[in-house]
XYZ file of C-alpha atoms in Angstrom:
585
model
C -5.013 -14.404 18.886
C -5.919 -17.996 18.293
C -4.515 -19.954 15.360
C -8.102 -20.589 14.252
C -8.587 -16.841 13.820
C -5.539 -16.684 11.540
C -6.857 -19.636 9.563
C -10.267 -18.018 9.110
C -8.721 -14.747 8.007
C -6.450 -16.499 5.530
C -9.382 -18.318 3.992
C -11.042 -14.985 3.290
C -8.031 -13.994 1.229
C -9.526 -16.118 -1.542
C -13.212 -16.309 -0.735
C -14.138 -13.434 1.620
C -16.902 -13.985 4.179
C -20.209 -12.231 4.756
C -20.940 -10.476 8.027
C -23.133 -7.647 9.245
C -21.128 -4.417 9.252
C -21.171 -0.870 7.954
C -20.875 -0.927 4.192
C -18.147 1.065 2.447
C -19.003 4.409 0.825
C -20.846 4.221 -2.493
C -21.415 0.430 -2.541
C -22.140 0.620 -6.260
C -18.432 1.056 -6.831
C -16.189 3.802 -8.191
C -17.419 6.510 -10.510
C -15.434 4.923 -13.373
C -16.173 1.224 -13.001
C -15.795 -0.128 -16.537
C -12.645 -2.201 -16.821
C -10.883 -3.364 -19.981
C -8.969 -6.606 -20.444
C -5.457 -5.687 -21.625
C -3.359 -7.580 -24.142
C 0.077 -8.423 -22.774
C 2.935 -9.862 -24.853
C 2.352 -13.554 -25.560
C 5.479 -14.585 -23.649
C 4.630 -12.465 -20.588
C 4.364 -14.778 -17.527
C 1.577 -12.876 -15.733
C -1.298 -12.992 -18.158
C -4.433 -10.906 -17.660
C -7.688 -12.083 -16.182
C -6.602 -13.127 -12.679
C -9.076 -12.676 -9.853
C -8.197 -10.487 -6.896
C -9.316 -11.356 -3.362
C -12.738 -9.817 -2.600
C -14.293 -8.891 0.739
C -17.300 -6.674 1.470
C -16.014 -4.936 4.604
C -12.252 -4.553 5.010
C -9.042 -5.586 3.277
C -5.313 -5.790 3.985
C -2.618 -6.527 1.405
C 0.925 -7.082 2.675
C 4.075 -9.133 2.144
C 3.224 -11.673 4.855
C -0.050 -13.636 5.052
C 0.053 -13.763 8.857
C 0.604 -10.009 9.078
C -2.368 -9.362 6.766
C -4.443 -11.706 8.928
C -3.377 -9.818 12.060
C -4.723 -6.584 10.551
C -8.052 -8.178 9.693
C -8.339 -9.621 13.207
C -7.873 -6.152 14.697
C -10.628 -4.758 12.447
C -12.920 -7.587 13.532
C -12.231 -6.626 17.151
C -13.465 -3.081 16.520
C -10.275 -1.411 15.389
C -10.171 0.940 12.433
C -7.782 0.939 9.470
C -5.067 2.772 11.436
C -5.243 0.253 14.288
C -5.013 -2.494 11.666
C -2.077 -0.831 9.881
C -0.150 -0.592 13.154
C -0.921 -4.239 13.908
C 0.334 -5.202 10.446
C 3.489 -3.148 10.937
C 4.445 -4.870 14.178
C 3.439 -8.292 12.822
C 5.700 -7.759 9.803
C 8.578 -7.188 12.218
C 8.033 -10.794 13.313
C 7.030 -12.532 10.092
C 8.965 -10.500 7.498
C 12.184 -9.519 9.293
C 14.139 -8.810 6.090
C 12.217 -5.570 5.583
C 9.194 -5.059 7.858
C 11.398 -4.384 10.828
C 11.420 -2.116 13.883
C 15.069 -1.290 13.168
C 14.065 0.807 10.150
C 11.664 3.601 9.257
C 8.983 4.613 6.800
C 6.027 6.746 5.786
C 2.270 6.559 6.170
C -0.507 8.341 4.264
C -3.893 8.304 6.019
C -7.308 9.251 4.739
C -10.177 8.915 7.205
C -13.747 8.392 6.049
C -14.736 11.791 7.485
C -12.311 13.498 5.102
C -9.351 14.037 7.433
C -6.000 13.364 5.797
C -2.484 13.141 7.190
C 1.020 12.084 6.245
C 3.435 10.737 8.841
C 7.195 10.825 8.262
C 9.061 8.342 10.443
C 12.101 8.104 8.227
C 15.445 7.337 9.853
C 17.787 10.261 10.562
C 21.564 10.576 10.460
C 23.154 10.215 13.909
C 24.519 13.413 15.435
C 28.062 12.086 14.999
C 27.591 11.625 11.221
C 29.832 13.572 8.867
C 29.571 14.442 5.182
C 32.488 12.262 4.036
C 32.205 9.462 6.596
C 32.087 6.710 3.957
C 35.151 7.757 1.959
C 38.574 6.197 2.468
C 41.791 8.188 2.871
C 42.062 8.499 -0.911
C 38.519 9.876 -1.245
C 37.078 6.661 -2.668
C 33.687 5.235 -1.672
C 33.680 2.246 0.695
C 30.884 -0.229 1.459
C 30.462 1.013 5.043
C 27.215 2.778 4.099
C 25.745 -0.606 3.127
C 27.128 -3.276 5.473
C 27.849 -3.107 9.189
C 27.211 -0.896 12.169
C 28.142 2.435 10.577
C 25.448 2.040 7.882
C 22.460 2.606 10.186
C 20.401 5.714 10.673
C 18.408 6.263 13.870
C 15.319 3.995 13.537
C 11.887 5.586 13.250
C 9.426 2.708 12.833
C 8.396 2.344 16.473
C 7.886 6.082 16.942
C 5.856 6.297 13.738
C 3.554 3.348 14.358
C 2.822 4.432 17.921
C 2.222 8.053 16.917
C -0.235 7.025 14.161
C -2.142 4.774 16.567
C -2.203 7.475 19.254
C -3.701 10.077 16.931
C -6.132 8.021 14.850
C -6.551 4.595 16.454
C -9.516 3.376 18.499
C -8.061 0.496 20.509
C -5.419 0.292 23.212
C -1.855 -0.139 21.971
C -1.438 -3.427 23.861
C -4.445 -4.914 22.045
C -3.164 -3.755 18.662
C 0.270 -5.273 19.337
C -1.045 -8.550 20.767
C -0.991 -10.477 17.435
C 2.674 -9.609 16.818
C 3.671 -10.523 20.365
C 1.913 -13.882 20.128
C 3.548 -14.645 16.777
C 6.967 -13.895 18.253
C 6.379 -15.868 21.455
C 4.607 -18.914 20.041
C 6.326 -18.895 16.686
C 5.066 -19.661 13.210
C 5.972 -21.958 10.348
C 8.453 -20.517 7.850
C 6.899 -20.387 4.383
C 8.731 -20.757 1.080
C 9.191 -17.000 0.560
C 10.774 -16.474 3.975
C 12.901 -19.589 3.569
C 14.244 -18.250 0.257
C 15.030 -14.963 1.968
C 17.118 -16.640 4.670
C 18.956 -18.716 2.061
C 19.639 -15.691 -0.181
C 21.001 -13.541 2.651
C 22.591 -16.300 4.742
C 26.155 -15.044 4.282
C 25.326 -11.503 5.428
C 23.113 -12.649 8.317
C 25.732 -15.109 9.551
C 28.333 -12.321 9.860
C 26.378 -10.834 12.760
C 24.409 -11.937 15.815
C 21.263 -12.856 13.846
C 23.059 -15.860 12.389
C 22.374 -17.956 15.490
C 18.616 -17.546 15.013
C 18.179 -17.543 11.235
C 21.227 -19.517 10.075
C 21.844 -21.942 12.974
C 24.970 -24.018 12.491
C 25.479 -22.334 9.136
C 22.222 -23.765 7.723
C 19.448 -21.240 6.848
C 16.005 -21.932 8.292
C 14.035 -23.674 5.555
C 10.387 -23.893 4.654
C 8.521 -25.860 7.317
C 10.804 -24.801 10.171
C 9.196 -23.187 13.199
C 10.576 -19.736 13.998
C 10.256 -18.584 17.615
C 11.703 -15.174 18.576
C 11.701 -14.720 22.381
C 14.020 -11.692 22.356
C 11.811 -9.845 19.886
C 8.722 -10.826 21.893
C 10.293 -9.264 24.985
C 11.043 -6.070 23.043
C 7.485 -5.886 21.695
C 6.047 -6.393 25.183
C 8.179 -3.522 26.450
C 6.876 -1.274 23.636
C 3.273 -2.344 24.292
C 3.731 -1.490 27.981
C 5.687 1.781 27.703
C 4.972 3.061 24.202
C 7.831 4.727 22.341
C 9.836 4.972 25.564
C 9.966 1.179 25.538
C 12.216 1.406 22.477
C 14.005 4.754 22.643
C 14.780 4.607 26.377
C 15.421 1.794 28.829
C 16.932 -1.634 28.241
C 16.050 -1.858 24.529
C 17.865 1.421 23.866
C 20.758 0.176 25.993
C 20.952 -2.987 23.874
C 20.917 -1.030 20.622
C 23.618 1.407 21.722
C 25.765 -1.417 23.101
C 25.568 -3.205 19.740
C 26.602 -0.009 17.975
C 29.613 0.379 20.250
C 30.685 -3.237 19.718
C 30.821 -2.766 15.955
C 31.963 0.838 15.579
C 28.527 2.341 14.980
C 27.672 5.893 16.042
C 24.007 5.819 17.191
C 23.910 7.087 20.776
C 21.379 7.256 23.602
C 21.013 10.950 22.814
C 20.145 10.136 19.170
C 17.423 7.754 20.319
C 15.956 10.155 22.891
C 15.816 12.970 20.314
C 14.049 10.990 17.600
C 10.535 12.172 16.653
C 8.117 11.167 13.911
C 6.891 14.222 11.986
C 3.327 14.907 10.851
C 3.216 16.509 7.410
C 0.512 17.680 5.051
C -0.030 15.135 2.270
C 0.647 16.292 -1.262
C -2.716 16.650 -2.985
C -2.742 16.560 -6.760
C -5.076 15.585 -9.577
C -4.738 13.325 -12.578
C -7.483 13.251 -15.225
C -10.095 14.170 -12.604
C -8.874 11.740 -9.947
C -7.290 13.020 -6.723
C -4.007 11.690 -5.352
C -2.866 11.944 -1.737
C 0.862 11.248 -1.622
C 3.910 11.617 0.614
C 5.868 14.901 0.640
C 9.604 15.203 1.368
C 11.634 13.804 3.057
C 10.217 11.224 0.647
C 10.747 11.955 -3.020
C 7.928 9.602 -3.973
C 4.957 11.952 -3.930
C 6.685 14.790 -5.772
C 8.142 12.502 -8.454
C 4.903 10.567 -9.001
C 2.996 13.845 -9.215
C 5.419 15.433 -11.681
C 5.370 12.291 -13.841
C 1.574 12.178 -13.977
C 1.342 15.912 -14.639
C 3.645 15.471 -17.638
C 1.572 12.541 -18.924
C -1.655 14.525 -18.437
C -0.502 16.966 -21.115
C -1.193 14.098 -23.558
C -4.972 14.011 -23.965
C -5.025 10.248 -24.494
C -2.035 8.024 -23.865
C -1.006 5.678 -26.691
C -2.257 2.083 -26.352
C -0.592 0.006 -23.664
C 2.427 -1.949 -24.865
C 3.161 0.131 -27.942
C 6.504 1.807 -28.613
C 4.779 5.194 -28.494
C 3.431 4.432 -25.012
C 6.742 3.289 -23.573
C 8.495 6.276 -25.166
C 6.258 8.897 -23.546
C 6.216 7.040 -20.217
C 10.006 6.673 -20.078
C 10.493 10.282 -21.150
C 8.242 11.516 -18.337
C 10.079 9.404 -15.756
C 13.472 10.528 -17.040
C 12.583 14.181 -16.576
C 10.919 13.745 -13.192
C 13.933 11.811 -11.884
C 16.339 14.537 -13.037
C 14.418 16.967 -10.844
C 14.214 14.435 -8.020
C 17.915 13.698 -7.960
C 18.993 17.329 -8.027
C 16.383 19.252 -6.024
C 14.819 17.040 -3.326
C 15.977 16.489 0.238
C 14.951 16.864 3.877
C 12.888 20.112 4.014
C 14.360 20.876 7.450
C 17.785 21.285 5.798
C 17.218 22.366 2.188
C 14.732 24.496 0.325
C 12.615 22.098 -1.743
C 10.704 23.717 -4.671
C 7.630 21.530 -4.201
C 5.178 24.057 -5.632
C 7.154 24.325 -8.870
C 7.847 20.634 -9.351
C 4.213 19.639 -8.759
C 2.563 22.412 -10.782
C 0.654 21.771 -14.000
C 2.316 24.788 -15.608
C 5.809 23.461 -14.980
C 4.765 20.050 -16.309
C 3.607 21.657 -19.551
C 7.038 23.248 -20.018
C 8.779 19.960 -19.255
C 6.482 18.030 -21.586
C 7.396 20.413 -24.378
C 10.946 19.019 -24.262
C 9.689 15.541 -25.261
C 9.985 14.800 -28.963
C 7.367 12.374 -30.257
C 9.864 10.337 -32.252
C 13.165 10.689 -30.421
C 14.703 10.061 -26.997
C 16.658 12.907 -25.402
C 19.949 12.153 -23.610
C 19.861 12.837 -19.881
C 22.962 15.051 -20.136
C 21.099 17.361 -22.515
C 17.949 17.370 -20.395
C 19.734 18.290 -17.176
C 20.688 21.651 -18.649
C 17.247 22.245 -20.166
C 15.341 21.494 -16.953
C 17.697 23.579 -14.849
C 16.898 26.528 -17.090
C 13.160 25.882 -16.745
C 13.327 25.736 -12.956
C 15.410 28.858 -12.715
C 12.926 30.818 -14.888
C 15.665 -1.633 -1.535
C 14.857 -3.279 1.057
C 11.331 -2.091 1.599
C 7.832 -3.412 2.153
C 4.469 -1.788 1.519
C 1.028 -2.596 2.861
C -2.418 -1.190 2.156
C -5.373 -1.239 4.562
C -9.034 -0.264 4.210
C -11.769 -0.775 6.808
C -15.552 -1.060 6.600
C -16.073 2.696 6.954
C -13.672 3.556 4.164
C -10.794 4.701 6.380
C -7.595 3.994 4.430
C -3.895 3.724 5.205
C -0.975 3.382 2.773
C 2.245 2.467 4.574
C 5.742 1.869 3.228
C 8.525 0.888 5.610
C 12.089 -0.177 5.036
C 15.491 -1.304 6.201
C 16.848 -0.314 2.742
C 18.872 -3.398 1.763
C 17.822 -6.952 2.634
C 18.150 -7.509 5.584
C 19.337 -3.975 6.253
C 22.955 -3.610 7.320
C 22.971 -7.221 8.532
C 23.548 -6.006 12.097
C 21.375 -7.776 14.692
C 20.675 -6.209 18.081
C 21.467 -9.022 20.487
C 18.974 -9.455 23.286
C 16.393 -7.262 21.541
C 15.844 -9.380 18.439
C 15.830 -7.139 15.356
C 17.950 -6.130 12.348
C 19.254 -2.602 11.891
C 18.806 -0.589 8.686
C 21.457 0.547 6.197
C 19.592 3.724 5.266
C 22.680 5.937 5.381
C 23.345 4.761 1.818
C 20.215 6.654 0.748
C 22.086 9.887 1.318
C 24.291 11.174 -1.451
C 27.230 9.675 0.411
C 29.438 11.151 -2.304
C 27.365 13.630 -4.371
C 27.579 12.767 -8.053
C 28.440 9.094 -7.394
C 25.844 6.273 -7.739
C 24.445 4.675 -4.576
C 23.438 1.003 -4.221
C 20.457 1.624 -6.550
C 22.494 3.469 -9.179
C 20.936 6.821 -8.259
C 23.212 9.789 -8.811
C 22.137 12.516 -6.397
C 23.196 16.045 -5.569
C 24.147 18.232 -2.626
C 20.537 18.571 -1.415
C 20.781 15.005 -0.134
C 24.311 15.142 1.306
C 24.882 13.787 4.829
C 24.266 16.134 7.767
C 23.721 15.234 11.439
C 20.029 14.899 12.280
C 18.985 14.977 8.613
C 16.508 12.556 7.041
C 17.862 10.806 3.987
C 15.834 11.096 0.773
C 13.595 8.144 -0.030
C 11.656 6.853 -3.022
C 8.833 5.436 -0.884
C 5.485 6.396 -2.409
C 2.485 5.385 -0.283
C -0.487 6.749 -2.228
C -4.257 7.018 -1.846
C -6.389 7.735 -4.934
C -9.914 9.184 -4.856
C -12.275 8.885 -7.803
C -13.806 11.956 -9.515
C -16.735 11.809 -7.057
C -14.295 12.129 -4.146
C -14.740 8.555 -2.928
C -11.860 6.278 -2.027
C -10.719 4.246 -5.042
C -7.216 2.878 -4.566
C -4.583 2.416 -1.842
C -1.208 1.507 -3.308
C 2.553 1.519 -2.818
C 5.553 -0.690 -3.438
C 9.070 -1.773 -2.510
C 12.120 -1.641 -4.767
C 14.246 1.477 -4.267
C 13.695 4.020 -7.080
C 11.456 1.466 -8.826
C 8.885 2.201 -6.111
C 8.060 5.437 -7.925
C 7.674 3.893 -11.371
C 5.834 0.823 -10.072
C 3.312 2.805 -8.028
C 2.614 5.298 -10.801
C 2.250 2.620 -13.492
C -0.397 0.839 -11.420
C -2.272 4.143 -11.113
C -1.925 4.759 -14.853
C -3.117 1.228 -15.633
C -6.218 1.700 -13.486
C -7.097 5.215 -14.677
C -5.885 5.434 -18.289
C -6.041 1.803 -19.386
C -9.018 0.898 -17.165
C -7.492 -2.355 -16.027
C -8.744 -4.372 -13.096
C -6.530 -4.246 -10.032
C -5.112 -7.703 -10.758
C -4.282 -6.775 -14.358
C -2.909 -3.367 -13.363
C -0.448 -5.045 -11.002
C 0.370 -7.963 -13.313
C 1.112 -5.795 -16.344
C 4.692 -5.491 -17.711
C 6.652 -2.572 -16.272
C 9.449 -0.294 -17.386
C 11.733 2.025 -15.452
C 13.814 5.114 -16.220
C 15.647 7.053 -13.481
C 17.641 9.474 -15.671
C 20.999 7.916 -14.769
C 21.986 5.396 -15.919
C 20.478 6.760 -19.128
C 18.570 3.700 -20.288
C 15.012 2.393 -20.455
C 14.939 -0.679 -18.227
C 12.278 -3.305 -18.804
C 11.278 -6.663 -17.432
C 12.055 -9.743 -19.473
C 9.431 -10.204 -22.222
C 7.758 -6.940 -21.191
C 8.229 -5.302 -24.597
C 7.494 -7.206 -27.779
C 10.303 -7.323 -30.384
C 8.630 -4.936 -32.808
C 8.121 -2.268 -30.153
C 11.681 -2.805 -28.910
C 13.076 -2.202 -32.392
C 11.071 1.013 -32.678
C 12.307 2.242 -29.294
C 15.917 1.608 -30.277
C 15.328 3.503 -33.512
C 14.115 6.446 -31.383
C 17.422 6.412 -29.539
C 16.407 4.593 -26.360
C 19.007 2.354 -24.835
C 17.104 -0.733 -23.667
C 18.278 -2.667 -20.641
C 16.618 -5.835 -19.339
C 16.050 -6.471 -15.634
C 15.647 -4.487 -12.386
C 12.670 -2.642 -13.852
C 9.865 -3.440 -11.411
C 9.182 -3.041 -7.727
C 6.758 -5.214 -5.782
C 3.401 -3.695 -4.899
C 0.470 -4.368 -2.592
C -2.837 -2.622 -3.184
C -6.522 -2.448 -2.300
C -9.203 -1.049 -4.639
C -12.903 -0.344 -4.297
C -15.274 -2.316 -6.495
C -19.012 -2.846 -6.508
C -20.042 -4.232 -3.144
C -16.727 -3.940 -1.339
C -12.973 -4.165 -1.831
C -10.480 -6.211 -3.765
C -6.915 -6.736 -2.659
C -4.044 -8.084 -4.698
C -0.427 -9.038 -4.126
C 2.047 -8.322 -6.884
C 2.730 -11.640 -8.677
C 6.432 -10.770 -8.374
C 6.105 -10.733 -4.572
C 5.112 -12.880 -1.618
C 2.257 -12.199 0.773
C -1.521 -12.223 0.818
C -4.523 -9.977 0.488
C -6.865 -10.823 3.376
C -10.352 -9.453 3.914
C -13.596 -9.981 5.787
């Protein structure tokens, strides 16, 4: 891929470009096209009215401009949205190593223009040598070994997942789809301000392991304007392009990974790598006010929790106006209840019985909604008992892709923390994840995101740890593609993704406004309504406190990337809290 191609694609992020191609379905736009300009608090930094990137044919929104451009280039070469999504995934491994990395795992929701749908689970799994209490010290206390170092990593799934998606739905050869990522690794690229800040923020962790020589040479983090060339990663990507999944899970790359584990006391073995498989699942299909959602089932908790939240909110015929105390009260109450169910009942369906049908049913949501008082918050400790009776009766990156035919892919992938466990596979050029912390490493004790989870998500060999990743595709009431969305941010992925959907459907915001709007977060425990700074005006905040809500500022929003259909084509937008670019053609 020539640099001029990247430059052209990046220009279209702002201006689009006209070309002869198949137009998207229903070029007049979605069935509900009227959008309303919201009023945000006066001190809110992301005011309404921003313009999203527009393109008539295809669109990619991701955390790295060069990765988005790689996806557009693949579509220009005749690839479909799945080819483009795979190209973006491998390009992120080069240009966004803190999260978009082949040492991690993720989920993908696919909806083809002919109506076929699929969900692909390529979440990491616990090594076969993992044990339930492996992160406790001799006194039974939690250690940090599930977060930092070689023991923190699950068996990576990203390579298996991307290759399996491309094999089943792609149109091009794998080598062609991977060519942009390989060229970026071999020839290098200029570090932008976002990536430079990432290296500076995580310099201490990176420098503890082999990646320090590349990203923090001489103890100085690579800064904006530096050129980053990654020959070891390029060699790994070439091996994958040549041999497919065997290029990662067998051969010299696998040898390098296992050798690194042995050097640092990790437990991933050759047998773990050979056994790994991505799993095709049936997407969760639900409705919200006449719109259809296609979301990710377990081992992700995202689809179930988003669905339960929206089902609870749907029992209210019309939501209160955006920004009011009444609105934040009902929203937080719905999240609180859905997260109680998430934390107690969800896990890997190969190991535990997950009551998906109950948790996603409209009837159950009506019973749960009946526990919400209109003028009073309910303590989580009280709700846990109530919901149990009813039933018995970080870091991550997301990207969204749409092509000219209306094929759509929502992909969320992760290393968990930034940049994963910090461990760098020498000779192969990638970070390893610290996903083992997403298990209930000590059931009843908070993990790195403060989530308190139960036995359903306890560590077992070969088990997939529960995730909050929520890649979602939304169809309008006419059945046409409307929105492709997802986010990063641990449990805030669920609340971020669902609030964007609510903003588009209930509040009729434009995509830019829906993603710029203030956000709140409630995950049951800790029992408080978190909000972004200046997200709630003082009057509404006073009313919420009077209702009994404990308000807590900060850590309330994930970072999203989305694509939405509009008249004549697509708009893409990058969360103003995030880096990246929406690129189209």
